[in-house]
Structures are given as structure tokens and as C-alpha cells.
Amino acid sequence: MCWTDINMELVTTVDEQNNRYSYKRYQGFPFNQEFVGNVGDHLDKIAKREIREDDVLVGVFPKSGTHWLYNTVMMLRSGTLDYHGTPTLMDLQDFNIIEEMSSPRTFGAHMRFRFYPEQMKLGKGKVVTMIRNPKDVVVSLYHMLEEMEDIGFRGTFERLVNIFVSEECMFGNGSWFSWIKDTEDWQSPNLLRLSYEDFLQNTYANVVKLAKFLEVDHDEEFLWSVTENIQFDKLKASHNRKTPPSDRWKHITEDGRLPIYRKGRIGEWKNMFTVAQSEEFDRIYKEKVEQMGLNLDVQFE
């Protein structure tokens, strides 16, 4: 462990199985080591950000449908069927990029809702989130980390699961459950919560719901066209074909493009979790949901 200043520390742990985990800690919260600069300074900039009435923030826990939701929002807002690539993430990218965007702005975040701009907490702009079965989330996260250079975790799947359910989880500034609790505590009409599994199984109905929330007016034909163009295989092909290398990610990826799309299916956790791991996860899930009073309706099958 080494101190960078009085407010932020860099934490590294290595266990008996040589699992290595590194992150930034600020005021008791863990942050991805890719979080921009000094955590306190960047959080302060985010908190004071000037929010425009037509801003839309896609705030999703990593590997829970961020790019899927972002591209749906962008098609609906732009009135086109173009692939819009990767959102600018206000926690992982330079603050000024969003400041320089023309309205209407759509940007993203993986961090917890408590760290969002103060004006957004007061109801300015809109926030859209998507909740996914946490077993599928941690499996997708593990495979993504395997394809990237070290961004703070190198180890076994079992170790990642243990991190995922703990308050030392940098991917959500605390456990997945605490991240969800923040979304449930956000009592505002400017927030739309969607289910990953329901979006996959009832895509058109969710596109209609999203269009209504975003207050965009499109005919049925266009909404069906959006539904067709956000199918997983089409988005994956577009990402592989159209996304240019990025200097921001070249130090952690082979070609400067994030390995965003894998399978996008429901129930992939069954191919990764052992019976014992699944039963232990279910026990923790039940305990956390009851302790935190979460209103979750997650499909595990």
C-alpha cells in the first residue's frame, strides 16, 4: 500500500493463491485504478458539473448492458439507425470531453449514483440504468478482464466472485448490492430502471418505454427498425467493424478497442459457477437483499 496524498491511497492485495487485486481507495470507497487522476479532484468536478435539461446519462454497472442501452438511446435520440460506438464515461475519461459535447448530450458512467452531478440529483437531465442477473454480470466481467491487460485484477474466477460481493469491489465502488441500493435510493422521475433480461426477451416493448421516457416521437416502423438494429449480433459486428482504436484504452487492450461484446445471453453463469459456488452466491444474495431491503426481481434461470 502506498499513499498518493492525504485523501487517496493505492491498495494492492495478493493472497495465498497469488490472486492480485489493486484499486484506488477514497473516503472508504474503492475505485477502479482507471478512474481519472486523483479520485477526490475528479469527483469534485463531476459533482459541480453543469447539467443541461436535455442531458441523458446511461449509468450502468459494468457488463450489464451499457453499450446495448447506450446505442438504443442514441438511435432514439438521433432518429437514425447508426451504430454510435462506446459512450464517454464521466468516471473513466477526461472531464472536458463531455463539456465540449454539443446538445443533446448522452454520456455514461459505471460509478455509483451517489457520486453523480448534484444538479442531476436534483432532477435536471435524465438517467437510464439497466439491472442484470449478477451471476451473469460477474461471469462476463471475468472474461472481459482475461482479454485485457491488468487493470487491477489478475486471479481466479472464485476470487473475483468474492470481490464482487464485497465492499472492496472497485467495479461498483462497493459490492454489486450496494451499487443497486444507490439506484433504488434515487427517488426521482428522471430515472428509468430497466431489466436486462426483460429487455432481451421483450425488446420492442422496452424500446417503446425508453422512447416515451426520453420524450422522443417516432412512428412504429422506426421503433421496430431500432429493435432490429440493436440485436446483439448486429451491435457486435458493428463494434468490430466501425470502432476505431482509442488512445485512452491502448495501454490495456491489444488494439485500443475494448472487448465489449461477448455473448450477451441469459444464464451463461451455469457454464462457469460450480454447484458449491452457486449455492454460496445464492446464500449471500438472499442475505444482502434482506439486509439492504432491496426490491430486486432478478431472473437467475
Coordinates of N, CA and C in Angstrom, one line a residue, residues 80-277:
T80 N -31.8 8.1 -36.1 CA -31.0 7.3 -37.1 C -30.8 5.9 -36.6
L81 N -30.4 5.0 -37.5 CA -30.1 3.6 -37.1 C -28.6 3.4 -37.1
D82 N -27.8 4.4 -37.0 CA -26.3 4.3 -37.0 C -25.8 3.7 -35.7
Y83 N -24.7 3.0 -35.8 CA -24.0 2.5 -34.6 C -23.2 3.6 -34.0
H84 N -23.4 3.9 -32.7 CA -22.8 5.1 -32.1 C -21.6 4.7 -31.2
G85 N -21.2 3.5 -31.2 CA -20.0 3.1 -30.5 C -20.1 3.1 -29.0
T86 N -19.0 3.6 -28.4 CA -18.8 3.5 -26.9 C -19.1 4.8 -26.3
P87 N -19.9 4.9 -25.2 CA -20.2 6.2 -24.6 C -19.0 6.7 -23.9
T88 N -18.9 8.0 -23.8 CA -17.9 8.7 -23.0 C -18.3 8.5 -21.5
L89 N -17.5 7.9 -20.7 CA -17.8 7.6 -19.3 C -17.2 8.7 -18.4
M90 N -18.0 9.4 -17.7 CA -17.5 10.5 -16.9 C -16.6 10.1 -15.8
D91 N -16.6 8.9 -15.4 CA -15.7 8.5 -14.3 C -14.4 8.0 -14.8
L92 N -14.3 7.5 -16.1 CA -13.1 6.9 -16.6 C -12.5 7.7 -17.8
Q93 N -13.1 8.8 -18.1 CA -12.5 9.6 -19.2 C -12.4 11.1 -18.8
D94 N -11.6 11.9 -19.6 CA -11.4 13.2 -19.2 C -12.6 14.1 -19.1
F95 N -12.7 14.8 -18.1 CA -13.9 15.7 -17.8 C -14.3 16.6 -18.9
N96 N -13.3 17.1 -19.6 CA -13.5 18.1 -20.7 C -14.2 17.6 -21.9
I97 N -14.1 16.3 -22.1 CA -14.8 15.7 -23.3 C -16.3 15.9 -23.3
I98 N -16.9 15.7 -22.2 CA -18.3 15.9 -22.0 C -18.7 17.4 -22.1
E99 N -17.8 18.2 -21.5 CA -18.1 19.6 -21.5 C -18.1 20.2 -22.9
E100 N -17.4 19.6 -23.8 CA -17.3 20.1 -25.2 C -18.3 19.5 -26.1
M101 N -19.1 18.5 -25.6 CA -20.2 17.9 -26.5 C -21.3 19.0 -26.8
S102 N -21.8 18.8 -28.0 CA -23.0 19.6 -28.3 C -24.3 19.0 -27.8
S103 N -25.3 19.8 -27.5 CA -26.5 19.3 -27.1 C -27.3 18.7 -28.3
P104 N -28.1 17.6 -28.0 CA -28.3 17.0 -26.8 C -27.2 16.0 -26.4
R105 N -26.7 16.0 -25.2 CA -25.6 15.2 -24.8 C -26.1 13.8 -24.2
T106 N -25.4 12.8 -24.6 CA -25.6 11.5 -24.0 C -24.3 10.9 -23.6
F107 N -24.1 10.6 -22.3 CA -22.8 10.1 -21.8 C -23.1 9.0 -20.8
G108 N -22.1 8.4 -20.3 CA -22.2 7.2 -19.4 C -21.5 7.3 -18.1
A109 N -21.7 6.3 -17.3 CA -20.9 6.2 -16.0 C -21.1 4.7 -15.5
H110 N -20.1 4.2 -14.9 CA -20.2 2.9 -14.2 C -20.2 3.1 -12.6
M111 N -19.8 4.3 -12.2 CA -19.7 4.5 -10.7 C -21.1 4.6 -10.1
R112 N -21.1 4.6 -8.8 CA -22.4 4.6 -8.0 C -23.1 5.9 -8.2
F113 N -24.4 5.9 -8.1 CA -25.2 7.1 -8.3 C -24.9 8.2 -7.3
R114 N -24.5 7.8 -6.1 CA -24.2 8.9 -5.1 C -23.1 9.9 -5.5
F115 N -22.3 9.5 -6.5 CA -21.3 10.4 -7.0 C -21.7 11.2 -8.2
Y116 N -22.9 11.1 -8.6 CA -23.4 11.8 -9.8 C -23.4 13.3 -9.6
P117 N -23.5 14.1 -10.7 CA -23.6 15.6 -10.5 C -24.7 16.0 -9.6
E118 N -24.5 17.0 -8.8 CA -25.5 17.5 -7.9 C -26.8 17.9 -8.6
Q119 N -26.6 18.6 -9.7 CA -27.8 19.1 -10.4 C -28.7 17.9 -10.9
M120 N -28.0 16.8 -11.3 CA -28.8 15.6 -11.7 C -29.5 15.0 -10.6
K121 N -28.9 15.0 -9.4 CA -29.6 14.5 -8.2 C -30.9 15.3 -7.9
L122 N -30.8 16.6 -8.3 CA -32.0 17.5 -8.0 C -33.0 17.4 -9.2
G123 N -32.8 16.5 -10.1 CA -33.8 16.3 -11.2 C -33.5 16.9 -12.5
K124 N -32.4 17.4 -12.7 CA -32.1 18.0 -14.0 C -31.5 16.9 -14.9
G125 N -31.9 16.9 -16.2 CA -31.5 15.8 -17.1 C -32.2 14.5 -16.8
K126 N -31.8 13.4 -17.5 CA -32.4 12.1 -17.3 C -31.3 11.1 -17.1
V127 N -31.7 10.0 -16.3 CA -30.8 8.9 -16.0 C -31.5 7.6 -16.4
V128 N -30.7 6.8 -17.2 CA -31.3 5.5 -17.5 C -30.3 4.4 -17.0
T129 N -30.8 3.4 -16.4 CA -30.0 2.3 -15.9 C -30.6 0.9 -16.3
M130 N -29.8 -0.1 -16.2 CA -30.2 -1.4 -16.6 C -29.6 -2.4 -15.5
I131 N -30.5 -3.3 -15.0 CA -30.1 -4.2 -14.0 C -30.0 -5.6 -14.6
R132 N -28.9 -6.3 -14.4 CA -28.7 -7.7 -14.9 C -28.5 -8.7 -13.8
N133 N -28.9 -9.9 -14.1 CA -28.6 -11.0 -13.2 C -27.1 -11.0 -12.7
P134 N -26.8 -10.8 -11.4 CA -25.4 -10.6 -11.0 C -24.5 -11.8 -11.3
K135 N -25.1 -13.0 -11.4 CA -24.2 -14.1 -11.7 C -23.7 -14.0 -13.2
D136 N -24.6 -13.6 -14.1 CA -24.1 -13.3 -15.5 C -23.2 -12.2 -15.5
V137 N -23.4 -11.2 -14.7 CA -22.5 -10.0 -14.7 C -21.1 -10.4 -14.3
V138 N -20.9 -11.1 -13.3 CA -19.6 -11.4 -12.8 C -18.9 -12.4 -13.8
V139 N -19.6 -13.3 -14.4 CA -19.0 -14.1 -15.4 C -18.5 -13.3 -16.6
S140 N -19.4 -12.4 -17.1 CA -19.0 -11.5 -18.2 C -17.8 -10.7 -17.9
L141 N -17.8 -10.2 -16.6 CA -16.7 -9.3 -16.2 C -15.4 -10.1 -16.1
Y142 N -15.4 -11.3 -15.7 CA -14.2 -12.2 -15.6 C -13.6 -12.4 -17.0
H143 N -14.5 -12.7 -18.0 CA -14.0 -13.0 -19.3 C -13.4 -11.7 -19.9
M144 N -14.0 -10.6 -19.7 CA -13.5 -9.3 -20.2 C -12.1 -9.0 -19.6
L145 N -12.0 -9.2 -18.3 CA -10.7 -8.9 -17.6 C -9.6 -9.9 -18.2
E146 N -10.0 -11.1 -18.5 CA -9.0 -12.0 -19.1 C -8.5 -11.5 -20.5
E147 N -9.3 -10.8 -21.2 CA -8.9 -10.3 -22.5 C -8.1 -9.0 -22.5
M148 N -8.0 -8.4 -21.3 CA -7.4 -7.1 -21.2 C -6.1 -7.2 -20.5
E149 N -5.3 -6.1 -20.6 CA -4.1 -6.0 -19.8 C -4.6 -5.8 -18.3
D150 N -3.7 -5.8 -17.4 CA -4.0 -5.7 -16.0 C -4.6 -4.3 -15.7
I151 N -5.9 -4.3 -15.3 CA -6.5 -3.1 -14.8 C -6.8 -3.1 -13.3
G152 N -6.2 -4.1 -12.7 CA -6.3 -4.1 -11.2 C -6.7 -5.5 -10.7
F153 N -7.0 -6.4 -11.6 CA -7.3 -7.8 -11.1 C -6.6 -8.8 -12.0
R154 N -6.0 -9.8 -11.3 CA -5.4 -10.9 -12.0 C -5.6 -12.1 -11.0
G155 N -6.5 -13.0 -11.4 CA -6.7 -14.2 -10.5 C -7.8 -15.1 -11.0
T156 N -8.3 -15.9 -10.1 CA -9.3 -16.9 -10.4 C -10.7 -16.3 -10.4
F157 N -11.6 -17.1 -11.0 CA -13.0 -16.7 -11.0 C -13.5 -16.6 -9.6
E158 N -13.2 -17.6 -8.8 CA -13.7 -17.7 -7.4 C -13.2 -16.4 -6.6
R159 N -12.0 -15.9 -6.9 CA -11.6 -14.7 -6.2 C -12.4 -13.5 -6.7
L160 N -12.6 -13.4 -8.0 CA -13.4 -12.3 -8.5 C -14.8 -12.3 -7.9
V161 N -15.4 -13.4 -7.8 CA -16.8 -13.5 -7.2 C -16.7 -13.0 -5.7
N162 N -15.7 -13.4 -5.0 CA -15.6 -12.9 -3.6 C -15.4 -11.4 -3.5
I163 N -14.7 -10.8 -4.5 CA -14.5 -9.4 -4.6 C -15.9 -8.7 -4.9
F164 N -16.5 -9.3 -5.9 CA -17.8 -8.8 -6.4 C -18.9 -8.5 -5.4
V165 N -18.9 -9.4 -4.4 CA -20.0 -9.3 -3.4 C -19.5 -8.6 -2.1
S166 N -18.2 -8.1 -2.2 CA -17.7 -7.4 -1.0 C -17.7 -5.9 -1.2
E167 N -17.5 -5.2 -0.1 CA -17.5 -3.7 -0.2 C -16.2 -3.2 -0.7
E168 N -15.2 -4.1 -1.1 CA -14.0 -3.7 -1.7 C -14.0 -3.8 -3.2
C169 N -15.2 -4.0 -3.8 CA -15.3 -4.2 -5.2 C -15.2 -2.8 -5.9
M170 N -14.1 -2.7 -6.6 CA -13.8 -1.4 -7.3 C -14.8 -1.1 -8.5
F171 N -15.4 -2.2 -9.0 CA -16.2 -2.0 -10.2 C -17.5 -1.3 -10.0
G172 N -17.9 -1.3 -8.7 CA -19.1 -0.6 -8.4 C -19.0 0.3 -7.2
N173 N -17.7 0.7 -6.8 CA -17.4 1.5 -5.6 C -18.0 0.8 -4.4
G174 N -17.9 -0.5 -4.3 CA -18.6 -1.3 -3.3 C -19.2 -2.5 -4.0
S175 N -19.8 -3.3 -3.2 CA -20.4 -4.5 -3.8 C -21.5 -4.2 -4.8
W176 N -21.8 -5.2 -5.7 CA -22.9 -5.1 -6.6 C -24.2 -4.7 -5.9
F177 N -24.4 -5.2 -4.7 CA -25.6 -5.0 -4.0 C -25.7 -3.5 -3.5
S178 N -24.6 -3.0 -3.1 CA -24.5 -1.5 -2.7 C -24.8 -0.6 -3.9
W179 N -24.2 -1.0 -5.0 CA -24.5 -0.2 -6.2 C -25.9 -0.2 -6.6
I180 N -26.6 -1.4 -6.5 CA -28.0 -1.4 -6.7 C -28.8 -0.6 -5.7
K181 N -28.4 -0.7 -4.5 CA -29.1 0.1 -3.4 C -29.1 1.6 -3.8
D182 N -28.0 2.1 -4.3 CA -27.9 3.5 -4.7 C -29.0 3.8 -5.8
T183 N -29.2 2.9 -6.7 CA -30.2 3.1 -7.7 C -31.6 3.1 -7.1
E184 N -31.8 2.3 -6.1 CA -33.2 2.3 -5.5 C -33.4 3.5 -4.6
D185 N -32.3 4.0 -4.1 CA -32.5 5.2 -3.2 C -32.7 6.5 -4.0
W186 N -32.5 6.4 -5.3 CA -32.7 7.5 -6.2 C -34.2 7.7 -6.5
Q187 N -34.9 8.4 -5.7 CA -36.3 8.5 -5.9 C -36.6 9.8 -6.7
S188 N -36.6 9.6 -8.0 CA -36.8 10.8 -8.9 C -37.5 10.3 -10.2
P189 N -38.4 11.1 -10.7 CA -39.0 10.8 -12.0 C -38.0 10.9 -13.2
N190 N -36.8 11.4 -12.9 CA -35.9 11.5 -14.0 C -35.0 10.2 -14.2
L191 N -35.4 9.1 -13.5 CA -34.7 7.9 -13.6 C -35.6 6.8 -14.1
L192 N -35.0 6.0 -15.1 CA -35.7 4.9 -15.7 C -34.9 3.7 -15.4
R193 N -35.4 2.7 -14.7 CA -34.7 1.4 -14.4 C -35.2 0.3 -15.3
L194 N -34.4 -0.3 -16.1 CA -34.8 -1.4 -17.0 C -34.1 -2.7 -16.6
S195 N -34.7 -3.8 -16.9 CA -34.2 -5.1 -16.7 C -33.5 -5.7 -17.9
Y196 N -32.3 -6.1 -17.8 CA -31.5 -6.7 -18.9 C -32.3 -7.9 -19.5
E197 N -32.7 -8.8 -18.7 CA -33.4 -10.0 -19.1 C -34.7 -9.6 -19.8
D198 N -35.5 -8.7 -19.3 CA -36.7 -8.3 -19.9 C -36.5 -7.6 -21.2
F199 N -35.4 -6.8 -21.3 CA -35.1 -6.0 -22.5 C -34.7 -7.0 -23.6
L200 N -34.0 -8.1 -23.2 CA -33.7 -9.1 -24.2 C -34.9 -9.9 -24.7
Q201 N -35.8 -10.2 -23.8 CA -36.9 -11.0 -24.2 C -38.1 -10.2 -24.7
N202 N -38.2 -9.0 -24.4 CA -39.3 -8.1 -24.9 C -38.7 -6.8 -25.4
T203 N -37.9 -6.9 -26.4 CA -37.1 -5.7 -26.8 C -38.0 -4.6 -27.3
Y204 N -38.9 -4.9 -28.2 CA -39.7 -3.8 -28.8 C -40.5 -3.0 -27.7
A205 N -41.1 -3.7 -26.7 CA -41.8 -3.1 -25.7 C -40.9 -2.2 -24.8
N206 N -39.7 -2.6 -24.6 CA -38.8 -1.8 -23.9 C -38.3 -0.6 -24.7
V207 N -38.1 -0.7 -26.0 CA -37.7 0.4 -26.9 C -38.8 1.4 -26.8
V208 N -40.1 1.0 -26.8 CA -41.2 1.9 -26.7 C -41.2 2.7 -25.4
K209 N -41.0 1.9 -24.3 CA -40.9 2.5 -23.0 C -39.8 3.5 -22.9
L210 N -38.6 3.2 -23.5 CA -37.5 4.1 -23.4 C -37.7 5.4 -24.3
A211 N -38.4 5.2 -25.4 CA -38.7 6.4 -26.3 C -39.6 7.3 -25.5
K212 N -40.6 6.8 -24.8 CA -41.5 7.6 -24.1 C -40.8 8.3 -23.0
F213 N -39.9 7.7 -22.3 CA -39.2 8.3 -21.2 C -38.3 9.4 -21.7
L214 N -37.7 9.2 -22.9 CA -36.8 10.2 -23.5 C -37.5 11.3 -24.2
E215 N -38.8 11.1 -24.3 CA -39.7 12.1 -24.9 C -39.3 12.4 -26.3
V216 N -39.1 11.3 -27.1 CA -38.9 11.4 -28.5 C -40.1 10.7 -29.2
D217 N -40.4 11.3 -30.3 CA -41.6 10.9 -31.1 C -41.2 10.2 -32.4
H218 N -41.4 8.9 -32.4 CA -41.1 8.1 -33.6 C -42.3 7.2 -33.9
D219 N -42.5 6.9 -35.2 CA -43.6 6.0 -35.6 C -43.2 4.6 -35.3
E220 N -44.2 3.7 -35.4 CA -44.0 2.3 -35.1 C -42.9 1.6 -36.0
E221 N -42.9 2.0 -37.2 CA -41.9 1.4 -38.1 C -40.5 1.7 -37.7
F222 N -40.2 2.9 -37.3 CA -38.9 3.3 -36.9 C -38.5 2.5 -35.6
L223 N -39.5 2.4 -34.7 CA -39.2 1.7 -33.4 C -38.9 0.3 -33.6
W224 N -39.6 -0.3 -34.6 CA -39.3 -1.7 -34.9 C -37.9 -1.8 -35.6
S225 N -37.5 -0.8 -36.4 CA -36.2 -0.8 -37.0 C -35.1 -0.7 -36.0
V226 N -35.3 0.1 -34.9 CA -34.4 0.2 -33.8 C -34.3 -1.1 -33.1
T227 N -35.4 -1.8 -32.9 CA -35.4 -3.1 -32.3 C -34.5 -4.1 -33.0
E228 N -34.6 -4.1 -34.4 CA -33.8 -5.0 -35.2 C -32.4 -4.6 -35.1
N229 N -32.0 -3.3 -35.1 CA -30.6 -2.9 -35.2 C -29.9 -3.0 -33.9
I230 N -30.6 -3.2 -32.8 CA -29.9 -3.3 -31.5 C -29.8 -4.8 -31.1
Q231 N -30.1 -5.7 -32.0 CA -29.8 -7.1 -31.7 C -28.3 -7.3 -31.4
F232 N -28.0 -8.2 -30.5 CA -26.6 -8.4 -30.0 C -25.7 -8.6 -31.2
D233 N -26.0 -9.5 -32.0 CA -25.0 -9.9 -33.1 C -24.7 -8.7 -34.0
K234 N -25.8 -7.9 -34.3 CA -25.6 -6.7 -35.1 C -24.7 -5.7 -34.4
L235 N -24.9 -5.4 -33.2 CA -24.1 -4.5 -32.4 C -22.6 -5.0 -32.3
K236 N -22.5 -6.2 -32.1 CA -21.1 -6.8 -32.0 C -20.4 -6.7 -33.3
A237 N -21.1 -7.0 -34.4 CA -20.4 -6.8 -35.7 C -20.1 -5.4 -36.0
S238 N -21.0 -4.5 -35.7 CA -20.7 -3.0 -35.9 C -19.5 -2.6 -35.1
H239 N -19.5 -3.0 -33.8 CA -18.4 -2.6 -32.9 C -17.0 -3.1 -33.5
N240 N -17.0 -4.3 -34.0 CA -15.7 -4.9 -34.6 C -15.3 -4.2 -35.9
R241 N -16.4 -3.7 -36.6 CA -16.1 -3.2 -37.9 C -15.9 -1.6 -37.9
K242 N -16.6 -1.0 -37.0 CA -16.6 0.5 -37.0 C -15.9 1.2 -35.9
T243 N -15.6 0.5 -34.8 CA -15.0 1.2 -33.7 C -13.5 1.4 -33.9
P244 N -13.0 2.6 -34.0 CA -11.6 2.9 -34.2 C -10.8 2.6 -32.9
P245 N -9.5 2.4 -33.0 CA -8.6 2.3 -31.9 C -8.7 3.6 -31.1
S246 N -8.6 3.5 -29.8 CA -8.6 4.7 -28.9 C -7.3 4.8 -28.1
D247 N -6.7 6.0 -28.1 CA -5.5 6.2 -27.3 C -5.8 6.0 -25.8
R248 N -7.1 6.2 -25.4 CA -7.5 6.1 -24.0 C -7.3 4.7 -23.5
W249 N -7.5 3.7 -24.4 CA -7.5 2.3 -23.9 C -6.4 1.5 -24.5
K250 N -5.5 2.1 -25.2 CA -4.4 1.3 -25.9 C -3.4 0.6 -24.9
H251 N -3.4 1.2 -23.6 CA -2.4 0.6 -22.7 C -3.0 -0.7 -22.0
I252 N -4.3 -0.9 -22.2 CA -4.9 -2.1 -21.6 C -5.6 -3.0 -22.6
T253 N -5.5 -2.7 -23.9 CA -6.1 -3.6 -24.9 C -5.1 -3.8 -26.0
E254 N -5.3 -4.8 -26.8 CA -4.3 -5.2 -27.8 C -4.3 -4.2 -28.9
D255 N -5.5 -3.7 -29.3 CA -5.6 -2.8 -30.4 C -6.3 -1.4 -30.1
G256 N -6.4 -1.1 -28.8 CA -7.0 0.2 -28.4 C -8.5 0.1 -28.5
R257 N -9.1 -1.1 -28.6 CA -10.6 -1.2 -28.6 C -11.0 -2.1 -27.5
L258 N -11.9 -1.7 -26.6 CA -12.3 -2.5 -25.5 C -13.1 -3.8 -26.0
P259 N -12.8 -4.9 -25.4 CA -13.6 -6.2 -25.7 C -15.0 -6.2 -25.1
I260 N -15.8 -5.4 -25.7 CA -17.1 -5.1 -25.1 C -18.1 -6.3 -25.2
Y261 N -18.2 -6.8 -26.4 CA -19.3 -7.8 -26.7 C -18.7 -9.2 -26.7
R262 N -19.4 -10.1 -25.9 CA -19.0 -11.5 -25.9 C -20.2 -12.3 -26.4
K263 N -21.1 -12.7 -25.5 CA -22.3 -13.5 -25.9 C -23.6 -12.8 -25.7
G264 N -23.7 -12.1 -24.6 CA -25.0 -11.3 -24.3 C -26.2 -12.2 -24.0
R265 N -25.9 -13.4 -23.5 CA -27.0 -14.3 -23.3 C -27.4 -14.3 -21.8
I266 N -28.6 -14.9 -21.6 CA -29.1 -15.1 -20.2 C -28.6 -16.5 -19.8
G267 N -28.1 -16.6 -18.5 CA -27.8 -17.9 -18.0 C -26.4 -18.5 -18.3
E268 N -25.5 -17.6 -18.8 CA -24.2 -18.1 -19.0 C -23.4 -18.5 -17.7
W269 N -23.9 -18.0 -16.6 CA -23.3 -18.3 -15.3 C -23.3 -19.8 -15.1
K270 N -24.2 -20.6 -15.7 CA -24.3 -22.0 -15.4 C -23.1 -22.7 -16.0
N271 N -22.4 -22.1 -17.0 CA -21.2 -22.7 -17.5 C -19.9 -22.4 -16.8
M272 N -20.1 -21.6 -15.7 CA -18.9 -21.1 -15.0 C -18.9 -21.4 -13.5
F273 N -20.1 -21.2 -12.9 CA -20.2 -21.4 -11.5 C -20.2 -22.9 -11.2
T274 N -19.5 -23.4 -10.2 CA -19.7 -24.7 -9.7 C -21.0 -24.8 -8.8
V275 N -21.5 -25.9 -8.5 CA -22.7 -26.0 -7.7 C -22.4 -25.4 -6.3
A276 N -21.3 -25.6 -5.8 CA -21.0 -25.0 -4.5 C -20.9 -23.5 -4.5
Q277 N -20.3 -23.0 -5.6 CA -20.2 -21.5 -5.8 C -21.6 -20.9 -6.0

